Amino acid sequence: MDSNHQWPTWEVFTQKKQGAAHEHAGSVHAPDGEIALLNARDVYSRRQEGVNIWVVPSAAIIASSPEDSGSFFDPANDKMYRSPNFFKTADGLKQI
Amino acid sequence: MDINVKSDDLSEMENAFNDSIQAGKVIEPKDWMPEKYRKQLLRMMSQHAHSEVVGMLPEGNWITRAPSLARKAILIAKVQDEAGHGLYIYSAAETLGMDRSEMIDQLLAGKAKYSSIFNYPTLTWADIGAIGWLVDGAAIVNQTVLAKCSYGPYSRAMLRICREENFHNKQGYQILAYLMRGTLEQKEMAQDAMNRWWWPSLMMFGPSDKESPNSADLLKWKVKLFTNDDLRQRFIDRTVEQAQAIGLKVPDDKLKWNEETRHYDFGEINWDEFFQVINGNGPCNKLRLKQRNDAHSNGQWVRDAAKAYAEKKKVN
Ligand SMILES: [Fe+2]
Ligand SMILES: [Fe+2]
């Protein structure tokens, strides 16, 4: 059995419509970026799910690790005053 | 003792894992997970991906003989979707740490399982209708539930698939509905397809949970959310009326609406046949494996060309 069909993987991000953010759709195997784009189109956009596609070598993605998600996001956790709900205003007062 | 401490830690982690799943947490690839969870998922997902891929073969058999250009175009689109489904699920399965090439090698070597339904032959055009309606219909019932399973990449792949399956289901039903409005011969052809595909479709949900060894774990981990029997019943309840609406007879003398349970009662499934097919003795097991291997080696030049092109560009 040949295993030479294991091309590197590329992560696929599709943009649903102009102005929307690109969203992760899944991954494809391809020998290079150009073919990765074609494969991504055929696999993740057969029904106009996208107007634009990014492909990124999977190995190029650097992700935070779930184990230290607590300490990693700590700086945000103890600053609840960043949320407007932190501030109490008089009842019935109109917000901006 | 060191070893005991470690196994205590492990069971503690496992308990925490089980609790988080009960609380509705979705597991992502980099999260810690028990080895058994990873293995069971990998087994399920690779079998599922293989089923999508092998599932193209019985239908592909009719692409050149579909009765009109429109039917050809629709069938090609349907079969292409199944290729896509295979790719989504392989891609999701790879996040559990096995390369796609390894999964594919297992399939080509005949060491991997796929849905037993694809080991039945497609003898007439009506079979294409029966597959879309019944086989994809059963797949929809399964996959809608899997879309809520605890493993993120699998559930997202299922969501994507579910959006496409209704097209498969409806085009199949329409094929049979048209035949049932046709000549006596066409009606008989449709009924014959119904007779051959009904029971194997019910088997797609797997044996009763009392007899499937992994069910308890899978339910606990929310990889499965309902038992095989529950899902089979759901499929039957939804399908019987569709059959009646176009004049097809369900080939089961014991089928009867039960006012008390609000479900259809149905006859005994031939599980001997199911296990025969699973263990390689179905009508088309050998043929499918050969067709899949041929398709793979016939595609070798495409892979070679793509690789050569990528290397050539790197040099320039
Ligand atoms: Fe599918
Ligand atoms: Fe399908």
XYZ file of C-alpha atoms and ligand atoms in Angstrom:
414
model
C 0.000 0.000 0.000
C 1.409 3.405 -0.802
C 1.295 6.123 1.784
C 2.654 8.877 -0.396
C -0.772 10.483 -0.581
C -0.210 12.064 2.809
C 0.314 15.644 1.719
C 0.591 18.261 4.446
C -2.646 19.617 5.909
C -3.937 23.144 5.467
C -6.518 24.794 7.687
C -9.381 26.311 5.732
C -11.129 29.558 6.620
C -14.153 30.679 4.640
C -15.810 34.070 4.486
C -19.583 33.713 4.185
C -20.210 37.093 2.630
C -18.412 40.344 1.961
C -17.704 42.115 5.222
C -17.989 39.002 7.410
C -15.054 37.527 9.309
C -13.321 34.418 7.976
C -14.360 31.349 9.924
C -12.589 28.049 10.373
C -14.239 25.365 8.207
C -11.916 22.357 8.543
C -8.767 21.167 6.818
C -7.602 19.698 3.521
C -4.512 17.872 2.304
C -2.578 19.426 -0.572
C 0.976 19.571 -1.923
C 0.929 23.376 -2.095
C -1.191 26.425 -1.356
C -2.623 26.730 -4.829
C -4.017 23.199 -4.827
C -5.054 23.594 -1.190
C -7.275 26.487 -2.317
C -8.857 24.394 -5.082
C -9.434 21.483 -2.718
C -10.867 23.804 -0.074
C -13.299 25.208 -2.604
C -14.468 21.743 -3.647
C -14.698 20.403 -0.120
C -16.020 23.366 1.878
C -17.842 25.536 -0.611
C -20.029 23.505 -2.952
C -23.096 25.541 -2.046
C -21.916 29.137 -2.029
C -20.816 28.859 1.589
C -18.032 31.291 0.850
C -17.088 34.311 -1.226
C -13.460 34.097 -0.139
C -11.178 31.373 1.229
C -7.924 31.407 3.185
C -5.732 28.339 3.513
C -2.970 28.255 6.112
C -0.427 25.454 6.662
C -1.706 23.658 9.781
C 1.828 23.654 11.169
C 1.903 27.464 11.065
C -0.909 27.826 13.571
C 0.153 28.546 17.126
C -2.596 27.881 19.628
C -2.893 28.517 23.345
C -3.174 25.338 25.332
C -6.406 24.375 27.091
C -4.581 23.266 30.275
C -3.423 26.774 31.110
C -6.497 28.491 29.797
C -7.168 29.592 33.395
C -3.928 31.449 33.971
C -3.583 32.490 30.348
C -6.826 34.419 30.373
C -6.346 35.587 33.945
C -5.641 39.222 33.033
C -9.182 39.450 31.683
C -10.918 37.595 34.505
C -10.200 40.073 37.302
C -11.162 43.191 35.406
C -14.898 42.913 35.466
C -15.113 46.711 35.309
C -14.508 46.332 31.571
C -18.081 45.104 31.315
C -20.816 47.723 31.237
C -22.871 45.466 33.534
C -20.356 46.251 36.283
C -21.837 49.741 36.619
C -25.162 50.212 38.324
C -27.290 53.087 37.106
C -30.575 54.377 38.476
C -33.625 52.364 37.384
C -35.473 53.617 34.367
C -32.619 55.811 33.195
C -32.201 55.638 29.433
C -28.891 54.243 28.131
C -27.065 55.888 25.319
C 3.639 3.677 45.791
C 4.210 5.675 42.702
C 2.130 3.594 40.320
C -0.937 3.724 42.529
C -0.676 7.447 42.909
C -0.575 7.769 39.143
C -3.606 5.606 38.573
C -5.442 7.583 41.274
C -4.585 10.785 39.446
C -5.782 9.258 36.240
C -9.133 8.190 37.608
C -9.497 11.628 39.152
C -8.869 13.234 35.764
C -11.299 10.812 34.208
C -13.987 11.673 36.747
C -13.458 15.362 36.101
C -13.688 14.647 32.377
C -16.960 12.717 32.804
C -18.394 15.482 34.969
C -17.504 18.164 32.459
C -19.248 16.171 29.727
C -22.328 15.782 31.894
C -22.253 19.560 32.378
C -22.403 19.960 28.591
C -18.751 20.731 27.812
C -17.640 20.172 24.230
C -14.242 18.478 23.973
C -11.665 19.955 21.615
C -8.592 18.194 20.152
C -6.058 19.636 22.594
C -8.152 18.938 25.706
C -7.143 16.033 27.897
C -9.295 12.973 27.204
C -9.246 9.368 28.397
C -7.449 7.064 25.986
C -10.619 4.985 25.620
C -12.609 8.040 24.556
C -10.020 8.870 21.907
C -9.928 5.280 20.642
C -13.693 4.842 20.486
C -14.132 8.130 18.659
C -11.370 7.349 16.223
C -12.951 3.967 15.524
C -16.386 5.492 14.993
C -15.218 8.455 12.946
C -12.908 6.498 10.664
C -15.650 3.931 10.025
C -18.037 6.769 9.302
C -15.605 8.396 6.857
C -14.985 5.056 5.129
C -18.753 4.583 4.778
C -19.094 7.911 2.986
C -16.319 6.941 0.587
C -17.437 3.361 -0.087
C -21.010 4.643 -0.316
C -20.092 6.370 -3.570
C -19.557 3.001 -5.279
C -23.106 1.563 -5.464
C -24.445 4.917 -6.647
C -21.537 5.653 -8.960
C -22.581 2.433 -10.694
C -25.623 4.282 -12.093
C -24.174 7.648 -13.114
C -23.674 6.657 -16.745
C -27.101 5.005 -16.901
C -29.265 7.580 -15.130
C -32.402 8.039 -17.248
C -31.977 11.731 -18.112
C -29.343 14.439 -18.190
C -30.935 16.125 -15.159
C -30.873 12.846 -13.206
C -27.202 12.386 -14.143
C -26.296 15.867 -12.981
C -28.180 15.392 -9.704
C -26.603 12.000 -9.050
C -23.116 13.321 -9.769
C -23.689 16.181 -7.318
C -24.967 13.743 -4.715
C -22.005 11.411 -5.100
C -19.612 14.362 -4.980
C -21.211 15.405 -1.692
C -20.457 11.957 -0.288
C -16.796 12.400 -1.233
C -16.951 15.711 0.623
C -18.503 14.032 3.656
C -15.685 11.508 3.713
C -13.152 14.337 3.624
C -14.849 16.360 6.398
C -14.872 13.343 8.673
C -11.317 12.212 7.875
C -10.214 15.756 8.616
C -12.087 15.714 11.938
C -10.710 12.249 12.770
C -7.137 13.392 12.131
C -7.458 15.773 15.078
C -7.390 12.645 17.271
C -3.866 11.894 16.170
C -4.038 9.451 13.282
C -2.994 10.382 9.747
C -5.580 10.073 7.028
C -3.195 7.923 4.983
C -3.127 5.376 7.794
C -6.931 5.236 7.897
C -7.087 4.901 4.120
C -4.450 2.168 4.124
C -6.553 0.246 6.650
C -9.576 0.590 4.384
C -7.695 -0.485 1.261
C -6.201 -3.459 3.072
C -9.680 -4.608 4.058
C -8.919 -4.147 7.767
C -11.395 -1.335 8.402
C -15.156 -1.533 8.761
C -17.699 0.588 6.960
C -21.488 0.571 6.958
C -22.755 -2.873 5.954
C -25.445 -1.325 3.745
C -22.942 -0.633 0.972
C -22.285 -4.330 0.509
C -25.639 -4.712 -1.240
C -25.869 -4.379 -5.036
C -27.702 -1.627 -6.958
C -29.585 -3.721 -9.506
C -32.003 -1.193 -10.998
C -32.485 2.556 -11.293
C -35.090 2.344 -8.513
C -32.290 1.306 -6.150
C -30.825 4.791 -6.510
C -34.155 6.146 -5.317
C -34.248 3.699 -2.414
C -30.708 4.554 -1.368
C -31.319 8.297 -1.333
C -34.601 7.983 0.494
C -33.904 5.127 2.930
C -30.131 4.934 3.334
C -29.544 8.679 3.424
C -32.735 8.980 5.484
C -31.316 6.620 8.092
C -28.029 8.505 7.932
C -29.890 11.765 8.617
C -31.476 10.340 11.767
C -28.036 9.216 12.970
C -26.166 12.319 11.966
C -28.613 14.861 13.373
C -27.957 13.306 16.764
C -24.190 13.081 16.225
C -24.217 16.811 15.507
C -24.823 17.242 19.234
C -22.110 14.825 20.356
C -19.397 15.803 22.823
C -16.460 15.966 20.396
C -16.269 19.399 18.733
C -14.681 18.541 15.369
C -17.063 15.585 14.840
C -20.118 17.589 15.772
C -19.131 20.455 13.460
C -18.543 18.046 10.567
C -21.994 16.558 11.216
C -23.656 19.964 11.138
C -22.148 20.607 7.736
C -23.221 17.177 6.503
C -26.781 17.466 7.784
C -27.276 20.598 5.714
C -26.523 18.565 2.596
C -28.319 15.320 3.381
C -31.845 16.592 2.858
C -31.061 17.056 -0.809
C -29.924 13.412 -0.957
C -33.042 12.213 0.793
C -35.443 14.210 -1.355
C -33.899 13.361 -4.699
C -34.177 9.673 -3.791
C -37.771 9.952 -2.688
C -38.631 11.819 -5.868
C -37.143 9.059 -8.026
C -39.442 6.513 -6.354
C -42.451 8.852 -6.383
C -42.060 9.269 -10.174
C -41.745 5.532 -10.722
C -44.869 4.955 -8.618
C -46.800 7.201 -10.985
C -45.556 5.269 -13.993
C -46.323 1.968 -15.699
C -47.007 -1.274 -13.846
C -43.457 -2.330 -14.604
C -42.060 0.847 -13.099
C -44.191 0.437 -9.995
C -42.964 -3.102 -9.559
C -39.409 -1.943 -9.962
C -39.886 0.621 -7.185
C -41.557 -1.910 -4.886
C -38.786 -4.425 -5.546
C -36.177 -1.842 -4.531
C -38.208 -1.086 -1.388
C -38.353 -4.803 -0.558
C -34.605 -5.218 -0.877
C -33.490 -2.012 0.885
C -35.952 -1.723 3.781
C -34.469 -4.290 6.140
C -30.796 -3.501 5.480
C -31.676 0.171 6.169
C -33.063 -0.781 9.579
C -29.848 -2.689 10.265
C -27.845 0.501 9.669
C -28.608 1.575 13.239
C -26.702 -1.435 14.531
C -27.754 -4.278 16.777
C -29.891 -3.746 19.821
C -27.940 -1.938 22.524
C -28.123 -4.956 24.786
C -25.788 -6.567 22.264
C -23.488 -3.720 21.375
C -20.545 -3.807 23.736
C -19.529 -0.138 23.487
C -22.900 1.477 23.943
C -22.696 2.164 27.690
C -19.412 4.078 27.442
C -20.462 5.964 24.335
C -23.700 7.056 25.980
C -21.896 8.127 29.145
C -19.475 10.239 27.099
C -22.281 11.682 24.974
C -20.669 10.340 21.837
C -24.034 8.672 21.454
C -27.099 10.444 22.777
C -29.723 7.791 22.041
C -29.656 4.037 21.809
C -29.584 2.237 18.458
C -33.130 1.019 19.084
C -34.408 4.542 19.786
C -32.975 5.857 16.547
C -34.264 2.905 14.529
C -37.740 3.528 15.905
C -37.502 7.209 15.028
C -36.559 6.310 11.466
C -39.420 3.845 11.086
C -41.969 6.266 12.496
C -40.923 8.936 10.030
C -40.605 6.711 6.986
C -43.721 4.533 7.006
C -46.066 7.370 6.120
C -43.783 8.576 3.351
C -43.953 5.084 1.857
C -47.733 5.000 2.071
C -48.024 8.461 0.518
C -46.623 7.190 -2.775
C -48.211 3.742 -2.593
C -45.189 1.703 -1.564
C -45.761 -1.235 0.743
C -43.401 -1.719 3.670
C -42.248 -5.357 3.449
C -43.138 -6.223 7.040
C -46.324 -8.120 7.979
C -45.917 -7.205 11.620
C -45.726 -3.468 11.008
C -48.575 -1.829 12.909
C -49.270 1.521 14.540
C -49.411 1.121 18.303
C -51.815 3.622 19.823
C -50.413 3.070 23.320
C -46.730 3.597 22.606
C -47.442 6.094 19.794
C -44.898 4.219 17.690
C -44.959 1.592 14.973
C -44.449 -1.993 16.079
C -42.343 -3.916 13.620
C -41.118 -7.423 12.875
C -37.955 -9.241 13.800
C -34.739 -8.069 12.099
C -32.554 -10.789 10.627
C -29.407 -10.171 12.651
C -27.745 -13.286 11.271
C -27.735 -11.614 7.902
C -26.335 -8.428 9.451
C -23.416 -10.246 11.072
C -22.766 -12.219 7.899
C -22.447 -8.981 5.927
C -20.354 -7.259 8.626
C -17.983 -10.193 8.675
C -17.314 -10.006 4.973
C -19.897 -12.369 3.527
C -22.373 -9.889 2.073
C -23.242 -9.881 -1.624
C -20.667 -7.212 -2.567
C -17.952 -7.047 0.126
C -15.180 -8.265 -2.169
C -16.350 -6.196 -5.099
C -16.399 -2.971 -3.040
C -12.898 -3.552 -1.753
C -11.627 -4.174 -5.254
C -13.449 -1.140 -6.681
C -12.043 1.066 -3.915
C -8.517 -0.205 -4.490
C -8.861 0.280 -8.253
C -10.141 3.829 -7.776
C -7.209 4.549 -5.513
C -4.552 3.221 -7.884
C -6.233 4.849 -10.886
C -5.809 8.155 -9.087
C -2.087 7.653 -8.584
C -1.143 9.737 -11.638
C -3.148 12.681 -10.291
C -1.299 12.564 -6.985
C 2.024 12.211 -8.795
C 1.266 15.136 -11.097
C 0.176 17.405 -8.259
C 3.296 16.579 -6.305
C 5.602 17.108 -9.295
C 3.940 20.443 -10.018
C 4.335 21.613 -6.436
C 8.032 20.650 -6.479
C 8.648 22.316 -9.812
C 7.195 25.564 -8.502
C 9.389 25.406 -5.416
C 12.522 25.237 -7.614
C 11.568 28.216 -9.771
Fe -23.062 11.364 3.398
Fe -25.847 11.432 1.744
